[in-house]
Amino acid sequence: MADFLPRFYRLAVRVDAHYDALSRKLRQKLGIAPPLRILPYRGYGTPERAVIKARVLEDRHVRPPQERYTLVGSAVASYKRYMTREVPGARVAVRWGDKRWEGTTDEEGFLELWVPPPDGVRSGWHMVELELLSPDAEGVSRVAAPVRMAGPGAEFGVISDIDDTVIVTGVTDLLKRAWALFLTEHRVRLPFPGVDAFYAALQHGRGTSADNPIFYVSSSPWNLYEHLDEFLSLHKIPTGPLLLRDWGLSSQGFAPGGGHGHKLEKIRAVLGTLSHLPFILIGDSGQEDAEHYRTIVREFPGRILCVYIRNVPGHQRRAEELALIAGDIRAAGSQMLAVDDTTEAARHAAREGWIQWREVREVEAHRREDAER
């Protein structure tokens, strides 16, 4: 039985891929097959190695946000985001400065290519050109994939959860989560008060020449990438790579990862790549963020400056569990602070010397403005 499920999933993936290939060929003959597109994701790295990420899909022509005015329009856009047709085995050319590589998408259409960056690449954002080579490459536009480089000038990195840490989603309530994911637009979803200013303060660090990288992890599917990216941009929350989850069928299972366990894999990859940096981890008490972060503190001793956990109201038993986890984290050589709002976290960060005190006033001002909306 232990060997049956892996074989079943591998077979299911092959059947699904074969069906998709036959379906596309038939639709091409009928003249109704949509063109393909490359959806670039934000990568990250160091001057030694960087990851370039993208996905090749059929273009479902989701209407731009400014043209979606109704609940029905939002539902249709969400349907198109989720009912994607991925293109496995697509060949993609990657150009970065004077260097060129080729990569092939996996069974779910994902491209993840680790490369040595061109010589002399500095900290900050860099644009890498992606070009579809096959299949059906004619007429498919080249796209630019952003890559966040973290050089020696960064003081620390930040890894933050998204749901109920950055964005108000009510993920502990099944109906609220379904509404948030499927029927709302980035324009009507709200950030937690003061998040934009607090994350900007962390990005600026001590106010020298630091440009600290910020990463966002979530159990939301990759299908919501553009939605979340639009949200961060609209609310002026510092940009960073989004590390999401594949909810589809794969050779490892359906929506593999066991709940939120995939976050550990993503965080380990970031800390392993940016091995020269300490990190601040931010999450909320509604899920398993504190447990995951405790694991990371233990696995990367001396690398985690602090864990901030936003309190989700109405969970007294959870408060007791968090106190025990905080004790474990202290014993492992770090610290964890459960906070009710961003101002409390900002004051602590200023006392520790990670941000400037004047930034605390900015966080408080933004928190008040956001709370009054």
PDB file of C-alpha atoms in Angstrom, residues 152-324:
ATOM      1  CA  PRO A 152      26.941  42.122   1.377  1.00  0.00           C
ATOM      2  CA  GLY A 153      25.325  45.531   2.055  1.00  0.00           C
ATOM      3  CA  ALA A 154      22.114  43.990   3.443  1.00  0.00           C
ATOM      4  CA  GLU A 155      21.884  43.885   7.258  1.00  0.00           C
ATOM      5  CA  PHE A 156      19.246  41.172   7.525  1.00  0.00           C
ATOM      6  CA  GLY A 157      16.404  39.567   5.616  1.00  0.00           C
ATOM      7  CA  VAL A 158      12.689  39.378   6.435  1.00  0.00           C
ATOM      8  CA  ILE A 159      10.354  36.449   5.806  1.00  0.00           C
ATOM      9  CA  SER A 160       6.666  37.157   6.331  1.00  0.00           C
ATOM     10  CA  ASP A 161       3.507  35.136   6.125  1.00  0.00           C
ATOM     11  CA  ILE A 162       0.737  36.789   4.073  1.00  0.00           C
ATOM     12  CA  ASP A 163      -2.715  35.565   5.159  1.00  0.00           C
ATOM     13  CA  ASP A 164      -3.797  37.313   8.379  1.00  0.00           C
ATOM     14  CA  THR A 165      -0.288  38.715   8.760  1.00  0.00           C
ATOM     15  CA  VAL A 166      -0.200  41.190   5.869  1.00  0.00           C
ATOM     16  CA  ILE A 167      -3.725  40.806   4.461  1.00  0.00           C
ATOM     17  CA  VAL A 168      -6.964  40.542   6.425  1.00  0.00           C
ATOM     18  CA  THR A 169      -8.418  37.243   5.182  1.00  0.00           C
ATOM     19  CA  GLY A 170      -9.934  35.422   8.166  1.00  0.00           C
ATOM     20  CA  VAL A 171      -8.231  32.209   7.050  1.00  0.00           C
ATOM     21  CA  THR A 172      -9.303  30.372  10.195  1.00  0.00           C
ATOM     22  CA  ASP A 173     -12.911  30.686   8.972  1.00  0.00           C
ATOM     23  CA  LEU A 174     -13.588  28.451   5.941  1.00  0.00           C
ATOM     24  CA  LEU A 175     -16.354  30.623   4.461  1.00  0.00           C
ATOM     25  CA  LYS A 176     -14.365  33.851   4.901  1.00  0.00           C
ATOM     26  CA  ARG A 177     -11.334  32.229   3.290  1.00  0.00           C
ATOM     27  CA  ALA A 178     -13.380  31.054   0.302  1.00  0.00           C
ATOM     28  CA  TRP A 179     -14.783  34.562  -0.114  1.00  0.00           C
ATOM     29  CA  ALA A 180     -11.355  36.152   0.181  1.00  0.00           C
ATOM     30  CA  LEU A 181      -9.769  33.816  -2.349  1.00  0.00           C
ATOM     31  CA  PHE A 182     -12.480  33.529  -4.976  1.00  0.00           C
ATOM     32  CA  LEU A 183     -14.769  36.539  -4.842  1.00  0.00           C
ATOM     33  CA  THR A 184     -12.778  39.611  -3.841  1.00  0.00           C
ATOM     34  CA  GLU A 185     -10.388  41.846  -5.700  1.00  0.00           C
ATOM     35  CA  HIS A 186      -7.110  43.268  -4.470  1.00  0.00           C
ATOM     36  CA  ARG A 187      -8.766  46.702  -4.405  1.00  0.00           C
ATOM     37  CA  VAL A 188     -11.262  45.758  -1.679  1.00  0.00           C
ATOM     38  CA  ARG A 189      -9.031  43.559   0.447  1.00  0.00           C
ATOM     39  CA  LEU A 190      -7.258  45.434   3.231  1.00  0.00           C
ATOM     40  CA  PRO A 191      -3.815  45.166   4.788  1.00  0.00           C
ATOM     41  CA  PHE A 192      -3.353  45.151   8.528  1.00  0.00           C
ATOM     42  CA  PRO A 193      -2.921  48.749   9.734  1.00  0.00           C
ATOM     43  CA  GLY A 194       0.656  49.978   9.552  1.00  0.00           C
ATOM     44  CA  VAL A 195       2.085  46.959   7.730  1.00  0.00           C
ATOM     45  CA  ASP A 196       3.330  49.069   4.812  1.00  0.00           C
ATOM     46  CA  ALA A 197       5.328  51.436   7.045  1.00  0.00           C
ATOM     47  CA  PHE A 198       6.670  48.675   9.298  1.00  0.00           C
ATOM     48  CA  TYR A 199       7.924  46.569   6.397  1.00  0.00           C
ATOM     49  CA  ALA A 200       9.415  49.653   4.750  1.00  0.00           C
ATOM     50  CA  ALA A 201      11.253  50.394   8.020  1.00  0.00           C
ATOM     51  CA  LEU A 202      12.597  46.845   8.110  1.00  0.00           C
ATOM     52  CA  GLN A 203      13.699  47.168   4.502  1.00  0.00           C
ATOM     53  CA  HIS A 204      15.581  50.395   5.317  1.00  0.00           C
ATOM     54  CA  GLY A 205      17.147  48.852   8.432  1.00  0.00           C
ATOM     55  CA  ARG A 206      19.375  51.105  10.486  1.00  0.00           C
ATOM     56  CA  GLY A 207      19.170  53.823   7.869  1.00  0.00           C
ATOM     57  CA  THR A 208      22.567  53.332   6.271  1.00  0.00           C
ATOM     58  CA  SER A 209      22.893  52.010   2.734  1.00  0.00           C
ATOM     59  CA  ALA A 210      21.077  48.782   3.584  1.00  0.00           C
ATOM     60  CA  ASP A 211      18.384  47.453   1.271  1.00  0.00           C
ATOM     61  CA  ASN A 212      17.157  44.456   3.224  1.00  0.00           C
ATOM     62  CA  PRO A 213      15.294  41.811   1.165  1.00  0.00           C
ATOM     63  CA  ILE A 214      11.744  40.824   2.118  1.00  0.00           C
ATOM     64  CA  PHE A 215      10.148  37.500   1.207  1.00  0.00           C
ATOM     65  CA  TYR A 216       6.478  36.509   1.457  1.00  0.00           C
ATOM     66  CA  VAL A 217       5.337  32.922   2.087  1.00  0.00           C
ATOM     67  CA  SER A 218       1.755  31.717   1.876  1.00  0.00           C
ATOM     68  CA  SER A 219      -0.359  28.599   1.535  1.00  0.00           C
ATOM     69  CA  SER A 220      -2.275  30.375  -1.210  1.00  0.00           C
ATOM     70  CA  PRO A 221      -1.828  28.751  -4.649  1.00  0.00           C
ATOM     71  CA  TRP A 222       0.435  30.064  -7.397  1.00  0.00           C
ATOM     72  CA  ASN A 223      -2.766  30.865  -9.308  1.00  0.00           C
ATOM     73  CA  LEU A 224      -3.174  33.876  -6.992  1.00  0.00           C
ATOM     74  CA  TYR A 225       0.293  35.266  -7.735  1.00  0.00           C
ATOM     75  CA  GLU A 226      -0.903  38.189  -9.864  1.00  0.00           C
ATOM     76  CA  HIS A 227      -3.724  38.941  -7.422  1.00  0.00           C
ATOM     77  CA  LEU A 228      -1.334  39.153  -4.460  1.00  0.00           C
ATOM     78  CA  ASP A 229       1.247  41.086  -6.476  1.00  0.00           C
ATOM     79  CA  GLU A 230      -1.390  43.698  -7.375  1.00  0.00           C
ATOM     80  CA  PHE A 231      -2.383  43.932  -3.710  1.00  0.00           C
ATOM     81  CA  LEU A 232       1.155  44.635  -2.498  1.00  0.00           C
ATOM     82  CA  SER A 233       1.638  47.246  -5.202  1.00  0.00           C
ATOM     83  CA  LEU A 234      -1.687  48.992  -4.533  1.00  0.00           C
ATOM     84  CA  HIS A 235      -1.011  49.335  -0.802  1.00  0.00           C
ATOM     85  CA  LYS A 236       2.665  50.293  -1.272  1.00  0.00           C
ATOM     86  CA  ILE A 237       3.901  47.309   0.717  1.00  0.00           C
ATOM     87  CA  PRO A 238       7.574  46.625  -0.108  1.00  0.00           C
ATOM     88  CA  THR A 239       8.018  44.281  -3.019  1.00  0.00           C
ATOM     89  CA  GLY A 240       9.574  40.869  -2.532  1.00  0.00           C
ATOM     90  CA  PRO A 241       9.519  37.348  -3.947  1.00  0.00           C
ATOM     91  CA  LEU A 242       6.220  35.556  -3.345  1.00  0.00           C
ATOM     92  CA  LEU A 243       6.687  31.923  -2.321  1.00  0.00           C
ATOM     93  CA  LEU A 244       3.351  30.192  -2.815  1.00  0.00           C
ATOM     94  CA  ARG A 245       2.026  26.656  -3.046  1.00  0.00           C
ATOM     95  CA  ASP A 246       1.025  24.389  -5.918  1.00  0.00           C
ATOM     96  CA  TRP A 247      -2.499  23.118  -5.284  1.00  0.00           C
ATOM     97  CA  GLY A 248      -2.646  20.875  -8.339  1.00  0.00           C
ATOM     98  CA  LEU A 249      -1.977  17.220  -9.000  1.00  0.00           C
ATOM     99  CA  SER A 250       1.694  16.240  -9.058  1.00  0.00           C
ATOM    100  CA  SER A 251       3.774  13.088  -8.813  1.00  0.00           C
ATOM    101  CA  GLN A 252       3.976  13.710  -5.035  1.00  0.00           C
ATOM    102  CA  GLY A 253       0.209  13.854  -4.598  1.00  0.00           C
ATOM    103  CA  PHE A 254      -2.686  16.280  -4.783  1.00  0.00           C
ATOM    104  CA  ALA A 255      -1.840  19.622  -3.172  1.00  0.00           C
ATOM    105  CA  PRO A 256       1.232  18.023  -1.517  1.00  0.00           C
ATOM    106  CA  GLY A 257       2.831  19.525   1.558  1.00  0.00           C
ATOM    107  CA  GLY A 258       0.421  18.599   4.318  1.00  0.00           C
ATOM    108  CA  GLY A 259      -1.364  21.829   5.203  1.00  0.00           C
ATOM    109  CA  HIS A 260       1.139  24.618   5.719  1.00  0.00           C
ATOM    110  CA  GLY A 261       4.224  22.385   5.844  1.00  0.00           C
ATOM    111  CA  HIS A 262       5.418  23.596   2.456  1.00  0.00           C
ATOM    112  CA  LYS A 263       6.383  26.902   4.124  1.00  0.00           C
ATOM    113  CA  LEU A 264       9.275  25.169   5.868  1.00  0.00           C
ATOM    114  CA  GLU A 265      10.675  24.050   2.531  1.00  0.00           C
ATOM    115  CA  LYS A 266      10.452  27.578   1.104  1.00  0.00           C
ATOM    116  CA  ILE A 267      12.026  29.199   4.189  1.00  0.00           C
ATOM    117  CA  ARG A 268      14.861  26.677   4.262  1.00  0.00           C
ATOM    118  CA  ALA A 269      15.623  27.438   0.623  1.00  0.00           C
ATOM    119  CA  VAL A 270      15.815  31.187   1.286  1.00  0.00           C
ATOM    120  CA  LEU A 271      18.045  30.826   4.353  1.00  0.00           C
ATOM    121  CA  GLY A 272      20.225  28.303   2.562  1.00  0.00           C
ATOM    122  CA  THR A 273      20.728  30.606  -0.414  1.00  0.00           C
ATOM    123  CA  LEU A 274      21.212  33.831   1.570  1.00  0.00           C
ATOM    124  CA  SER A 275      23.507  32.140   4.059  1.00  0.00           C
ATOM    125  CA  HIS A 276      25.331  35.389   4.879  1.00  0.00           C
ATOM    126  CA  LEU A 277      22.235  37.042   6.364  1.00  0.00           C
ATOM    127  CA  PRO A 278      20.365  36.786   9.681  1.00  0.00           C
ATOM    128  CA  PHE A 279      16.568  36.949   9.396  1.00  0.00           C
ATOM    129  CA  ILE A 280      13.442  38.279  11.084  1.00  0.00           C
ATOM    130  CA  LEU A 281      10.373  36.022  10.755  1.00  0.00           C
ATOM    131  CA  ILE A 282       6.809  37.401  10.897  1.00  0.00           C
ATOM    132  CA  GLY A 283       3.559  35.449  11.139  1.00  0.00           C
ATOM    133  CA  ASP A 284       0.260  35.177  12.999  1.00  0.00           C
ATOM    134  CA  SER A 285      -1.182  32.994  15.730  1.00  0.00           C
ATOM    135  CA  GLY A 286      -4.102  31.687  13.669  1.00  0.00           C
ATOM    136  CA  GLN A 287      -2.135  29.010  11.815  1.00  0.00           C
ATOM    137  CA  GLU A 288       1.098  27.116  12.465  1.00  0.00           C
ATOM    138  CA  ASP A 289       3.558  29.936  11.846  1.00  0.00           C
ATOM    139  CA  ALA A 290       4.997  29.868  15.358  1.00  0.00           C
ATOM    140  CA  GLU A 291       5.586  26.104  15.202  1.00  0.00           C
ATOM    141  CA  HIS A 292       7.304  26.372  11.826  1.00  0.00           C
ATOM    142  CA  TYR A 293       9.441  29.284  12.942  1.00  0.00           C
ATOM    143  CA  ARG A 294      10.494  27.361  16.062  1.00  0.00           C
ATOM    144  CA  THR A 295      11.715  24.601  13.754  1.00  0.00           C
ATOM    145  CA  ILE A 296      13.679  27.117  11.689  1.00  0.00           C
ATOM    146  CA  VAL A 297      15.284  28.672  14.784  1.00  0.00           C
ATOM    147  CA  ARG A 298      16.467  25.223  15.825  1.00  0.00           C
ATOM    148  CA  GLU A 299      17.724  24.275  12.363  1.00  0.00           C
ATOM    149  CA  PHE A 300      19.548  27.573  11.761  1.00  0.00           C
ATOM    150  CA  PRO A 301      21.126  28.471  15.111  1.00  0.00           C
ATOM    151  CA  GLY A 302      22.254  32.062  15.374  1.00  0.00           C
ATOM    152  CA  ARG A 303      20.497  33.063  12.132  1.00  0.00           C
ATOM    153  CA  ILE A 304      17.100  34.269  13.443  1.00  0.00           C
ATOM    154  CA  LEU A 305      17.111  37.671  15.116  1.00  0.00           C
ATOM    155  CA  CYS A 306      13.472  37.561  16.177  1.00  0.00           C
ATOM    156  CA  VAL A 307      10.088  35.982  15.527  1.00  0.00           C
ATOM    157  CA  TYR A 308       7.077  38.331  15.523  1.00  0.00           C
ATOM    158  CA  ILE A 309       3.645  36.692  15.835  1.00  0.00           C
ATOM    159  CA  ARG A 310       0.511  38.807  15.412  1.00  0.00           C
ATOM    160  CA  ASN A 311      -2.159  37.788  17.906  1.00  0.00           C
ATOM    161  CA  VAL A 312      -5.411  36.595  16.351  1.00  0.00           C
ATOM    162  CA  PRO A 313      -8.163  37.509  18.867  1.00  0.00           C
ATOM    163  CA  GLY A 314     -10.295  34.905  20.588  1.00  0.00           C
ATOM    164  CA  HIS A 315      -7.802  32.060  20.967  1.00  0.00           C
ATOM    165  CA  GLN A 316      -6.966  31.781  24.692  1.00  0.00           C
ATOM    166  CA  ARG A 317      -5.691  28.227  24.371  1.00  0.00           C
ATOM    167  CA  ARG A 318      -3.499  29.359  21.514  1.00  0.00           C
ATOM    168  CA  ALA A 319      -1.987  32.049  23.754  1.00  0.00           C
ATOM    169  CA  GLU A 320      -0.847  29.360  26.167  1.00  0.00           C
ATOM    170  CA  GLU A 321       0.695  27.353  23.313  1.00  0.00           C
ATOM    171  CA  LEU A 322       2.508  30.444  22.041  1.00  0.00           C
ATOM    172  CA  ALA A 323       4.022  31.061  25.484  1.00  0.00           C
ATOM    173  CA  LEU A 324       5.511  27.550  25.424  1.00  0.00           C
TER     174      LEU A 324
END
